[in-house]
CSV table of C-alpha atoms in Angstrom, one decimal:
chain,number,residue,atom,x,y,z
A,14,MET,CA,26.3,-24.7,39.2
A,15,SER,CA,22.5,-25.3,39.9
A,16,SER,CA,21.6,-28.7,41.5
A,17,VAL,CA,20.7,-29.6,38.4
A,18,ASP,CA,23.9,-29.8,37.0
A,19,THR,CA,25.7,-30.8,40.2
A,20,PHE,CA,23.1,-33.5,39.9
A,21,ILE,CA,24.3,-34.8,35.9
A,22,SER,CA,28.0,-34.3,37.1
A,23,SER,CA,27.6,-36.2,39.5
A,24,VAL,CA,26.2,-39.3,37.8
A,25,GLY,CA,28.0,-39.4,34.4
A,26,PHE,CA,25.6,-39.4,32.2
A,27,SER,CA,25.9,-35.4,30.7
A,28,ASP,CA,28.0,-36.6,27.3
A,29,PRO,CA,26.4,-37.9,24.2
A,30,ALA,CA,28.9,-40.5,24.0
A,31,TYR,CA,28.1,-42.1,27.5
A,32,LEU,CA,24.5,-42.1,26.0
A,33,ALA,CA,24.9,-44.0,22.9
A,34,GLU,CA,27.2,-46.5,24.0
A,35,ARG,CA,24.9,-47.4,27.5
A,36,ASP,CA,21.7,-46.8,26.3
A,37,PHE,CA,21.7,-48.3,22.3
A,38,THR,CA,24.9,-51.1,21.7
A,39,HIS,CA,23.4,-52.5,18.4
A,40,GLY,CA,20.3,-50.3,18.7
A,41,GLU,CA,20.8,-50.0,15.0
A,42,ASN,CA,20.0,-53.8,14.6
A,43,MET,CA,16.2,-53.6,16.7
A,44,LEU,CA,15.0,-51.7,13.5
A,45,ARG,CA,12.9,-52.6,10.3
A,46,GLU,CA,13.3,-50.3,7.8
A,47,SER,CA,10.0,-47.8,7.9
A,48,SER,CA,7.4,-48.7,5.7
A,49,SER,CA,6.6,-44.9,4.9
A,50,PRO,CA,9.5,-43.1,2.7
A,51,ALA,CA,8.8,-39.3,4.1
A,52,ILE,CA,9.7,-41.0,7.5
A,53,ALA,CA,12.5,-43.1,6.2
A,54,ALA,CA,14.2,-40.1,4.7
A,55,PHE,CA,12.9,-37.5,8.1
A,56,LEU,CA,15.0,-39.5,10.1
A,57,SER,CA,18.3,-40.0,7.5
A,58,ASN,CA,18.5,-36.5,9.1
A,59,TYR,CA,19.0,-37.0,12.2
A,60,THR,CA,21.1,-39.2,15.2
A,61,ALA,CA,19.3,-40.9,18.2
A,62,VAL,CA,21.1,-40.4,20.9
A,63,ALA,CA,19.3,-43.4,23.5
A,64,ILE,CA,17.3,-46.8,22.1
A,65,GLU,CA,15.3,-49.2,24.2
A,66,ARG,CA,13.1,-52.0,24.1
A,67,MET,CA,9.5,-51.5,25.2
A,68,ASP,CA,6.9,-54.2,26.2
A,69,TRP,CA,3.5,-53.0,26.2
A,70,ARG,CA,2.2,-56.4,28.1
A,71,SER,CA,-1.8,-55.1,28.6
A,72,VAL,CA,-2.2,-55.6,24.8
A,73,LYS,CA,0.6,-57.4,23.8
A,74,ILE,CA,3.0,-54.9,21.3
A,75,LYS,CA,6.4,-54.9,21.2
A,76,LEU,CA,8.0,-51.8,19.8
A,77,VAL,CA,12.3,-49.8,19.7
A,78,ALA,CA,12.0,-46.3,21.2
A,79,SER,CA,14.2,-43.9,19.8
A,80,ALA,CA,14.7,-41.1,21.2
A,81,TYR,CA,16.1,-37.7,19.1
A,82,VAL,CA,17.0,-34.3,20.8
A,83,THR,CA,15.9,-32.3,17.9
A,84,HIS,CA,14.1,-29.0,17.5
A,85,ASP,CA,12.5,-29.7,14.1
A,86,LEU,CA,8.7,-32.0,14.0
A,87,PRO,CA,8.5,-35.8,12.8
A,88,PRO,CA,5.2,-35.6,10.2
A,89,PRO,CA,2.5,-33.9,12.2
A,90,ASP,CA,0.3,-37.3,10.8
A,91,TYR,CA,2.7,-39.8,13.2
A,92,ILE,CA,2.6,-37.7,15.9
A,93,THR,CA,0.4,-40.1,18.9
A,94,SER,CA,1.6,-38.7,21.8
A,95,VAL,CA,2.8,-35.2,24.0
A,96,ARG,CA,5.3,-36.1,26.8
A,97,ALA,CA,7.3,-33.9,29.1
A,98,LEU,CA,9.9,-33.3,32.0
A,99,VAL,CA,8.0,-31.9,34.4
A,100,PHE,CA,10.3,-29.4,37.3
A,101,HIS,CA,10.4,-27.3,40.2
A,102,ASN,CA,12.5,-26.2,42.9
A,103,GLY,CA,15.4,-28.4,42.4
A,104,SER,CA,12.6,-31.9,42.4
A,105,ILE,CA,11.5,-33.5,39.4
A,106,LEU,CA,8.2,-35.7,38.6
A,107,LEU,CA,8.0,-38.9,39.2
A,108,MET,CA,5.5,-41.4,37.9
A,109,ARG,CA,5.4,-45.1,39.2
A,110,ASN,CA,3.4,-47.7,37.2
A,111,LYS,CA,3.4,-51.7,36.7
A,112,ASP,CA,6.1,-51.3,35.4
A,113,GLY,CA,8.4,-49.3,37.1
A,114,ALA,CA,9.6,-46.1,37.6
A,115,ARG,CA,9.5,-42.8,34.4
A,116,ILE,CA,9.9,-38.9,34.5
A,117,LEU,CA,8.2,-38.7,31.0
A,118,PRO,CA,4.7,-38.5,32.0
A,119,GLY,CA,1.9,-37.9,29.4
A,120,GLY,CA,-0.3,-39.3,26.4
A,121,ARG,CA,-2.5,-39.7,23.3
A,122,LEU,CA,-3.9,-36.6,21.5
A,123,GLU,CA,-7.4,-36.2,21.5
A,124,PRO,CA,-9.3,-35.7,18.3
A,125,GLY,CA,-9.5,-31.6,17.6
A,126,GLU,CA,-6.7,-31.2,20.4
A,127,THR,CA,-3.2,-28.8,20.6
A,128,LEU,CA,0.2,-30.3,21.2
A,129,LEU,CA,0.2,-28.2,24.1
A,130,ASP,CA,-3.3,-28.1,24.6
A,131,ALA,CA,-2.9,-32.4,25.4
A,132,LEU,CA,0.3,-32.1,27.1
A,133,ARG,CA,-1.4,-29.6,29.7
A,134,ARG,CA,-4.4,-32.3,30.1
A,135,GLU,CA,-2.6,-35.5,30.2
A,136,ILE,CA,0.0,-34.1,33.1
A,137,ARG,CA,-3.1,-32.4,34.5
A,138,GLU,CA,-4.9,-35.5,34.9
A,139,GLU,CA,-1.8,-38.1,35.8
A,140,ALA,CA,-0.3,-36.2,38.6
A,141,GLY,CA,-2.8,-33.5,39.2
A,142,VAL,CA,0.1,-31.0,38.0
A,143,ARG,CA,-0.6,-27.6,36.0
A,144,ILE,CA,2.2,-26.6,34.7
A,145,ARG,CA,3.9,-23.6,32.5
A,146,ASP,CA,7.7,-22.6,31.0
A,147,ILE,CA,7.3,-25.5,28.1
A,148,HIS,CA,10.0,-25.9,26.2
A,149,ARG,CA,10.6,-28.3,23.3
A,150,LEU,CA,13.2,-30.8,23.9
A,151,GLY,CA,12.5,-33.7,21.2
A,152,PHE,CA,11.3,-36.3,19.7
A,153,VAL,CA,11.2,-40.2,20.5
A,154,HIS,CA,10.6,-42.3,17.3
A,155,LEU,CA,8.5,-45.2,18.1
A,156,GLN,CA,8.1,-48.5,15.3
A,157,HIS,CA,6.0,-51.7,16.3
A,158,GLN,CA,7.7,-55.3,16.1
A,159,THR,CA,4.8,-56.7,16.4
A,160,PRO,CA,1.5,-57.8,14.3
A,161,LYS,CA,-0.4,-54.7,14.3
A,162,PRO,CA,-3.7,-55.2,16.4
A,163,PRO,CA,-7.4,-55.7,15.3
A,164,GLN,CA,-8.8,-52.3,15.4
A,165,TYR,CA,-5.7,-50.9,15.8
A,166,ALA,CA,-6.7,-47.5,15.1
A,167,TYR,CA,-3.6,-45.4,15.4
A,168,PRO,CA,-0.3,-44.7,12.7
A,169,TYR,CA,1.7,-48.6,12.4
A,170,PRO,CA,4.4,-49.4,12.0
A,171,ASP,CA,5.9,-46.2,13.4
A,172,PHE,CA,4.3,-43.2,15.0
A,173,PHE,CA,6.7,-40.1,17.1
A,174,TRP,CA,5.5,-38.7,20.7
A,175,LEU,CA,6.8,-34.6,21.3
A,176,VAL,CA,9.3,-34.8,24.4
A,177,PHE,CA,9.2,-31.7,26.5
A,178,ARG,CA,10.7,-29.8,28.9
A,179,ALA,CA,7.7,-27.6,31.4
A,180,HIS,CA,7.5,-26.5,35.6
A,181,ALA,CA,5.4,-27.3,37.6
A,182,HIS,CA,3.4,-24.1,39.0
A,183,SER,CA,3.6,-26.5,42.6
A,184,LYS,CA,5.0,-29.5,44.0
A,185,ARG,CA,2.0,-30.6,45.4
A,186,ALA,CA,0.9,-34.1,42.8
A,187,ARG,CA,-2.0,-36.4,43.0
A,188,PRO,CA,-3.9,-38.0,40.4
A,189,GLN,CA,-6.9,-36.2,38.8
A,190,GLU,CA,-7.9,-39.8,37.5
A,191,PRO,CA,-6.2,-42.7,39.1
A,192,ASP,CA,-6.2,-45.9,36.6
A,193,ASP,CA,-5.5,-49.0,37.7
A,194,TYR,CA,-1.2,-48.8,35.6
A,195,GLN,CA,-0.1,-45.8,37.6
A,196,ILE,CA,0.8,-46.6,40.8
A,197,SER,CA,1.8,-42.9,42.4
A,198,ALA,CA,2.7,-39.2,41.3
A,199,GLU,CA,5.4,-36.9,43.3
A,200,PHE,CA,8.1,-35.1,43.2
A,201,VAL,CA,11.3,-36.2,44.2
A,202,PRO,CA,15.4,-34.8,44.6
A,203,LEU,CA,17.1,-35.0,41.5
A,204,ALA,CA,20.0,-35.9,44.0
A,205,LYS,CA,17.8,-39.1,44.2
A,206,LEU,CA,17.5,-39.8,40.6
A,207,GLY,CA,20.9,-41.1,41.0
A,208,SER,CA,19.5,-44.5,43.3
A,209,LEU,CA,17.1,-45.2,40.6
A,210,LYS,CA,17.1,-47.2,37.5
A,211,LEU,CA,15.9,-45.2,35.3
A,212,ARG,CA,15.1,-46.0,31.4
A,213,PRO,CA,17.3,-45.2,28.5
A,214,LEU,CA,14.8,-42.9,27.1
A,215,ASP,CA,14.6,-40.9,30.3
A,216,ARG,CA,18.8,-40.7,31.1
A,217,ALA,CA,19.0,-38.7,27.7
A,218,TYR,CA,15.9,-36.4,27.8
A,219,PHE,CA,16.8,-35.9,31.9
A,220,ALA,CA,21.0,-34.8,29.9
A,221,ALA,CA,19.1,-32.9,27.4
A,222,ALA,CA,17.0,-30.4,29.5
A,223,THR,CA,19.5,-29.8,32.3
A,224,GLN,CA,22.0,-28.7,29.3
A,225,GLY,CA,20.1,-25.9,27.7
A,226,GLN,CA,19.1,-28.0,24.7
A,227,THR,CA,15.7,-26.6,24.9
A,228,ARG,CA,13.9,-24.3,22.5
A,229,ASN,CA,10.1,-21.9,22.8
A,230,THR,CA,7.8,-24.8,21.5
A,231,GLY,CA,6.4,-22.4,19.2
A,232,LEU,CA,3.5,-24.1,18.7
A,233,ASP,CA,1.2,-22.1,20.6
């Protein structure tokens, strides 16, 4: 058994039933009806493994985010960001910011950028880490719970993040473009995750990444 498998067995959140009960009891009540028939039809084929509320205080935006583990891609026009769990020899990349600790670094696509190019760039900028062996885990459906901000240039009220698993070329992490929001980037032993208060989406995708529920990206 690998160190990853040992960790999730000891913590006990590798079971999808556990994730559903703990992470989104009454979660369905958080969601509004999608304004897009295409998105509503797409999501009707899947069941979320975790749901959490997000509060982007700096821009006064509240969201509900639902995690899905699947090989399928959501409608491309609604994909705004890419994120990844990044592993290296029994450790995982941990990002600390003003809202806490997360293991899903990444960010928005830039115009003309491919999904994988955006992922490599974002991880490099946020953590100074180069990644390889990229596998797709699923997607996050995010839905705004607050009015559309003025001059908001992104899909509204529904949009998606793609989520991947990747490995780092080295364990050295240092943000190349530090900002006022990110505090630190470091690789921590997997055994240390049990002592951190991870959010539902992080736990759900960690479980998926360590249970072999991945596939090659098919996006290059």
